[in-house]
CSV table of C-alpha atoms in Angstrom, one decimal:
chain,number,residue,atom,x,y,z
K,688,UNK,CA,-11.1,95.7,-16.6
K,689,UNK,CA,-9.6,96.7,-13.3
K,690,UNK,CA,-6.1,98.1,-13.4
K,691,UNK,CA,-3.3,96.2,-11.7
K,692,UNK,CA,-2.4,97.3,-8.3
K,693,UNK,CA,0.8,99.3,-9.2
K,694,UNK,CA,1.5,100.2,-5.6
K,695,UNK,CA,2.1,96.6,-4.6
K,696,UNK,CA,2.9,94.9,-7.9
K,697,UNK,CA,1.1,91.8,-6.7
K,698,UNK,CA,-1.6,89.6,-8.0
K,699,UNK,CA,-4.8,89.8,-6.1
K,700,UNK,CA,-5.4,87.4,-3.2
K,701,UNK,CA,-7.8,85.2,-5.2
K,702,UNK,CA,-5.3,84.9,-8.0
K,703,UNK,CA,-2.6,83.9,-5.6
K,704,UNK,CA,-4.7,81.3,-3.7
K,705,UNK,CA,-6.0,79.8,-7.0
K,706,UNK,CA,-2.5,79.7,-8.5
K,707,UNK,CA,-0.9,77.8,-5.6
K,708,UNK,CA,-3.9,75.5,-5.0
K,709,UNK,CA,-4.0,74.6,-8.7
K,710,UNK,CA,-0.3,74.2,-8.8
K,711,UNK,CA,-0.5,71.5,-6.2
K,712,UNK,CA,-3.6,69.9,-7.8
K,713,UNK,CA,-2.0,69.9,-11.3
K,714,UNK,CA,1.3,68.4,-10.1
K,715,UNK,CA,-0.7,65.7,-8.2
K,716,UNK,CA,-2.7,65.0,-11.3
K,717,UNK,CA,0.4,64.6,-13.4
K,718,UNK,CA,1.9,62.1,-11.0
K,719,UNK,CA,-1.4,60.3,-10.4
K,720,UNK,CA,-1.8,60.0,-14.2
K,721,UNK,CA,1.6,58.5,-14.7
K,722,UNK,CA,1.2,56.1,-11.7
K,723,UNK,CA,-2.3,54.9,-12.7
K,724,UNK,CA,-0.9,54.0,-16.1
K,725,UNK,CA,2.0,52.1,-14.6
K,726,UNK,CA,0.3,50.3,-11.6
K,727,UNK,CA,-2.5,47.9,-12.1
K,728,UNK,CA,-2.8,47.5,-8.3
K,729,UNK,CA,-3.2,51.3,-7.6
K,730,UNK,CA,-5.1,52.1,-10.8
K,731,UNK,CA,-8.7,51.8,-9.5
K,732,UNK,CA,-8.0,54.0,-6.5
K,733,UNK,CA,-6.1,56.6,-8.5
K,734,UNK,CA,-8.8,56.7,-11.2
K,735,UNK,CA,-11.3,57.5,-8.5
K,736,UNK,CA,-9.1,60.4,-7.4
K,737,UNK,CA,-8.1,61.5,-10.9
K,738,UNK,CA,-11.6,62.0,-12.3
K,739,UNK,CA,-13.1,64.4,-9.7
K,740,UNK,CA,-9.8,66.2,-9.3
K,741,UNK,CA,-9.7,66.8,-13.0
K,742,UNK,CA,-13.2,68.2,-13.0
K,743,UNK,CA,-12.3,70.4,-10.0
K,744,UNK,CA,-9.3,71.8,-11.9
K,745,UNK,CA,-11.6,72.5,-14.8
K,746,UNK,CA,-14.0,74.4,-12.6
K,747,UNK,CA,-11.2,76.3,-10.8
K,748,UNK,CA,-9.6,77.3,-14.1
K,749,UNK,CA,-12.9,78.9,-15.1
K,750,UNK,CA,-12.9,80.9,-11.9
K,751,UNK,CA,-9.3,81.7,-12.5
K,752,UNK,CA,-9.9,83.0,-16.0
K,753,UNK,CA,-12.8,85.1,-14.8
K,754,UNK,CA,-10.6,86.6,-12.1
K,755,UNK,CA,-7.7,87.2,-14.6
K,756,UNK,CA,-10.0,89.0,-16.9
K,757,UNK,CA,-11.4,91.2,-14.1
K,758,UNK,CA,-8.0,91.9,-12.4
K,759,UNK,CA,-5.1,92.4,-14.7
K,760,UNK,CA,-1.8,91.0,-13.6
K,761,UNK,CA,0.9,93.3,-12.4
K,762,UNK,CA,3.2,94.6,-15.2
K,763,UNK,CA,6.3,92.7,-16.1
K,764,UNK,CA,9.6,94.5,-15.4
K,765,UNK,CA,10.3,97.2,-18.0
K,766,UNK,CA,13.8,95.9,-18.6
K,767,UNK,CA,12.6,92.4,-19.5
K,768,UNK,CA,13.6,91.6,-23.1
K,769,UNK,CA,10.6,91.6,-25.5
K,770,UNK,CA,11.0,88.0,-26.3
K,771,UNK,CA,10.8,87.0,-22.6
K,772,UNK,CA,7.7,89.1,-22.1
K,773,UNK,CA,6.1,87.5,-25.1
K,774,UNK,CA,7.1,84.0,-23.9
K,775,UNK,CA,5.7,84.8,-20.5
K,776,UNK,CA,2.3,85.9,-21.9
K,777,UNK,CA,2.1,83.1,-24.4
K,778,UNK,CA,3.0,80.4,-21.8
K,779,UNK,CA,0.4,81.7,-19.4
K,780,UNK,CA,-2.3,81.5,-22.0
K,781,UNK,CA,-1.0,78.1,-23.0
K,782,UNK,CA,-1.3,76.9,-19.4
K,783,UNK,CA,-4.9,78.2,-19.3
K,784,UNK,CA,-5.7,76.4,-22.5
K,785,UNK,CA,-4.2,73.2,-21.3
K,786,UNK,CA,-5.9,73.5,-17.9
K,787,UNK,CA,-9.2,73.8,-19.7
K,788,UNK,CA,-8.5,71.2,-22.4
K,789,UNK,CA,-7.3,68.4,-20.1
K,790,UNK,CA,-10.5,68.0,-18.1
K,791,UNK,CA,-12.7,68.4,-21.2
K,792,UNK,CA,-10.6,65.8,-23.0
K,793,UNK,CA,-10.8,63.4,-20.1
K,794,UNK,CA,-14.5,63.8,-19.7
K,795,UNK,CA,-15.0,63.4,-23.5
K,796,UNK,CA,-12.7,60.4,-23.5
K,797,UNK,CA,-14.6,58.6,-20.7
K,798,UNK,CA,-17.9,59.5,-22.4
K,799,UNK,CA,-16.8,58.0,-25.7
K,800,UNK,CA,-15.6,54.9,-23.8
K,801,UNK,CA,-19.0,54.5,-22.1
K,802,UNK,CA,-17.4,55.0,-18.6
K,803,UNK,CA,-19.2,56.9,-15.9
K,804,UNK,CA,-17.6,60.1,-14.6
K,805,UNK,CA,-18.3,59.6,-10.9
K,806,UNK,CA,-17.6,62.7,-8.9
K,807,UNK,CA,-18.9,61.2,-5.7
K,808,UNK,CA,-21.2,58.3,-4.8
K,809,UNK,CA,-24.5,59.0,-6.4
K,810,UNK,CA,-23.4,61.9,-8.6
K,811,UNK,CA,-22.2,61.2,-12.1
K,812,UNK,CA,-21.5,63.8,-14.9
K,813,UNK,CA,-23.5,63.3,-18.0
K,814,UNK,CA,-21.7,62.1,-21.1
K,815,UNK,CA,-20.5,64.8,-23.5
K,816,UNK,CA,-19.3,62.7,-26.4
K,817,UNK,CA,-21.0,59.9,-28.3
K,818,UNK,CA,-20.1,56.3,-27.4
K,819,UNK,CA,-17.4,55.3,-29.9
K,820,UNK,CA,-14.3,53.1,-29.6
K,821,UNK,CA,-12.5,55.1,-32.3
K,822,UNK,CA,-13.3,58.4,-30.7
K,823,UNK,CA,-12.2,57.0,-27.3
K,824,UNK,CA,-8.9,56.0,-28.7
K,825,UNK,CA,-8.3,59.4,-30.4
K,826,UNK,CA,-9.3,61.3,-27.2
K,827,UNK,CA,-7.1,59.1,-25.0
K,828,UNK,CA,-4.1,59.7,-27.3
K,829,UNK,CA,-4.8,63.5,-27.2
K,830,UNK,CA,-5.3,63.5,-23.4
K,831,UNK,CA,-1.9,61.7,-23.0
K,832,UNK,CA,-0.1,63.9,-25.5
K,833,UNK,CA,-1.4,67.1,-23.9
K,834,UNK,CA,-0.4,65.7,-20.4
K,835,UNK,CA,3.2,65.7,-21.7
K,836,UNK,CA,2.8,69.2,-23.1
K,837,UNK,CA,1.3,70.4,-19.8
K,838,UNK,CA,4.2,68.8,-17.8
K,839,UNK,CA,6.7,70.4,-20.1
K,840,UNK,CA,4.9,73.8,-19.8
K,841,UNK,CA,4.8,73.5,-16.0
K,842,UNK,CA,8.5,72.8,-15.9
K,843,UNK,CA,9.2,75.8,-18.1
K,844,UNK,CA,7.0,77.9,-15.9
K,845,UNK,CA,8.7,76.7,-12.8
K,846,UNK,CA,12.1,77.4,-14.4
K,847,UNK,CA,11.1,80.9,-15.4
K,848,UNK,CA,9.8,81.5,-11.9
K,849,UNK,CA,13.0,80.4,-10.3
K,850,UNK,CA,15.0,82.5,-12.8
K,851,UNK,CA,13.1,85.6,-11.7
K,852,UNK,CA,13.4,84.7,-8.0
K,853,UNK,CA,17.1,83.7,-7.9
K,854,UNK,CA,18.8,85.3,-10.9
K,855,UNK,CA,16.9,88.5,-11.9
K,856,UNK,CA,15.5,89.1,-8.4
K,857,UNK,CA,13.0,91.5,-10.1
K,858,UNK,CA,9.9,90.9,-8.0
K,859,UNK,CA,8.1,88.8,-10.6
K,860,UNK,CA,8.2,85.7,-8.4
K,861,UNK,CA,7.2,87.7,-5.3
K,862,UNK,CA,4.2,89.1,-7.1
K,863,UNK,CA,2.6,85.6,-6.9
K,864,UNK,CA,4.4,84.3,-3.9
K,865,UNK,CA,3.6,86.8,-1.2
K,866,UNK,CA,2.1,90.2,-0.4
C-alpha cells in the first residue's frame, strides 16, 4: 500500500474525481428511484436512465475500491474522538458496501423478474439470477430497503462533512474538496 501524502493531507486526484462524480450519480439515482416509483408517466424514461447509471456506479465503485486500497486516505485529525474516527471508518466501508450491493441487487432483481438489463441499444447484460417471481419480490424489497439505508448513510456522511468544514474546520472536508 502506498502511504498517504502527509505533506498535503489530501486524497489523490482519482479519489477526489471519483468521489464527487459518484456523489452526483448516487444522488441522481436516489431521486430517480423515488420518482420512477411515484410517476407512471415518467417511469419508462427514468428506468432507462436508472439501469445503466446503476451499472456505471457499480463499475466506478470497483475502480474506487482499487484506488482506495492502493492509496491510503489521509489520516484523520489526531484530536478526533475515538468514536468519531470509528464512525468515519465504518460509515465509509458501509458506503462502499452499499454502492456495490445496490447495482448487484438491481441486476439480480431484474434477472429474477425476467427483465432485460439494457445498457444501450443492442447491448444487454446477461441475467445473474434465476427467473423466479418469489426471488424478484425478495430482491425488490431488499433493493428498496437498502436504498433507504443508502440515503440515510449519505445524509450522515454529508452532515459529518459539513461538521468538519464549518464547525471543526480541521481540514477533513478540504482533503476531499480541493488541493
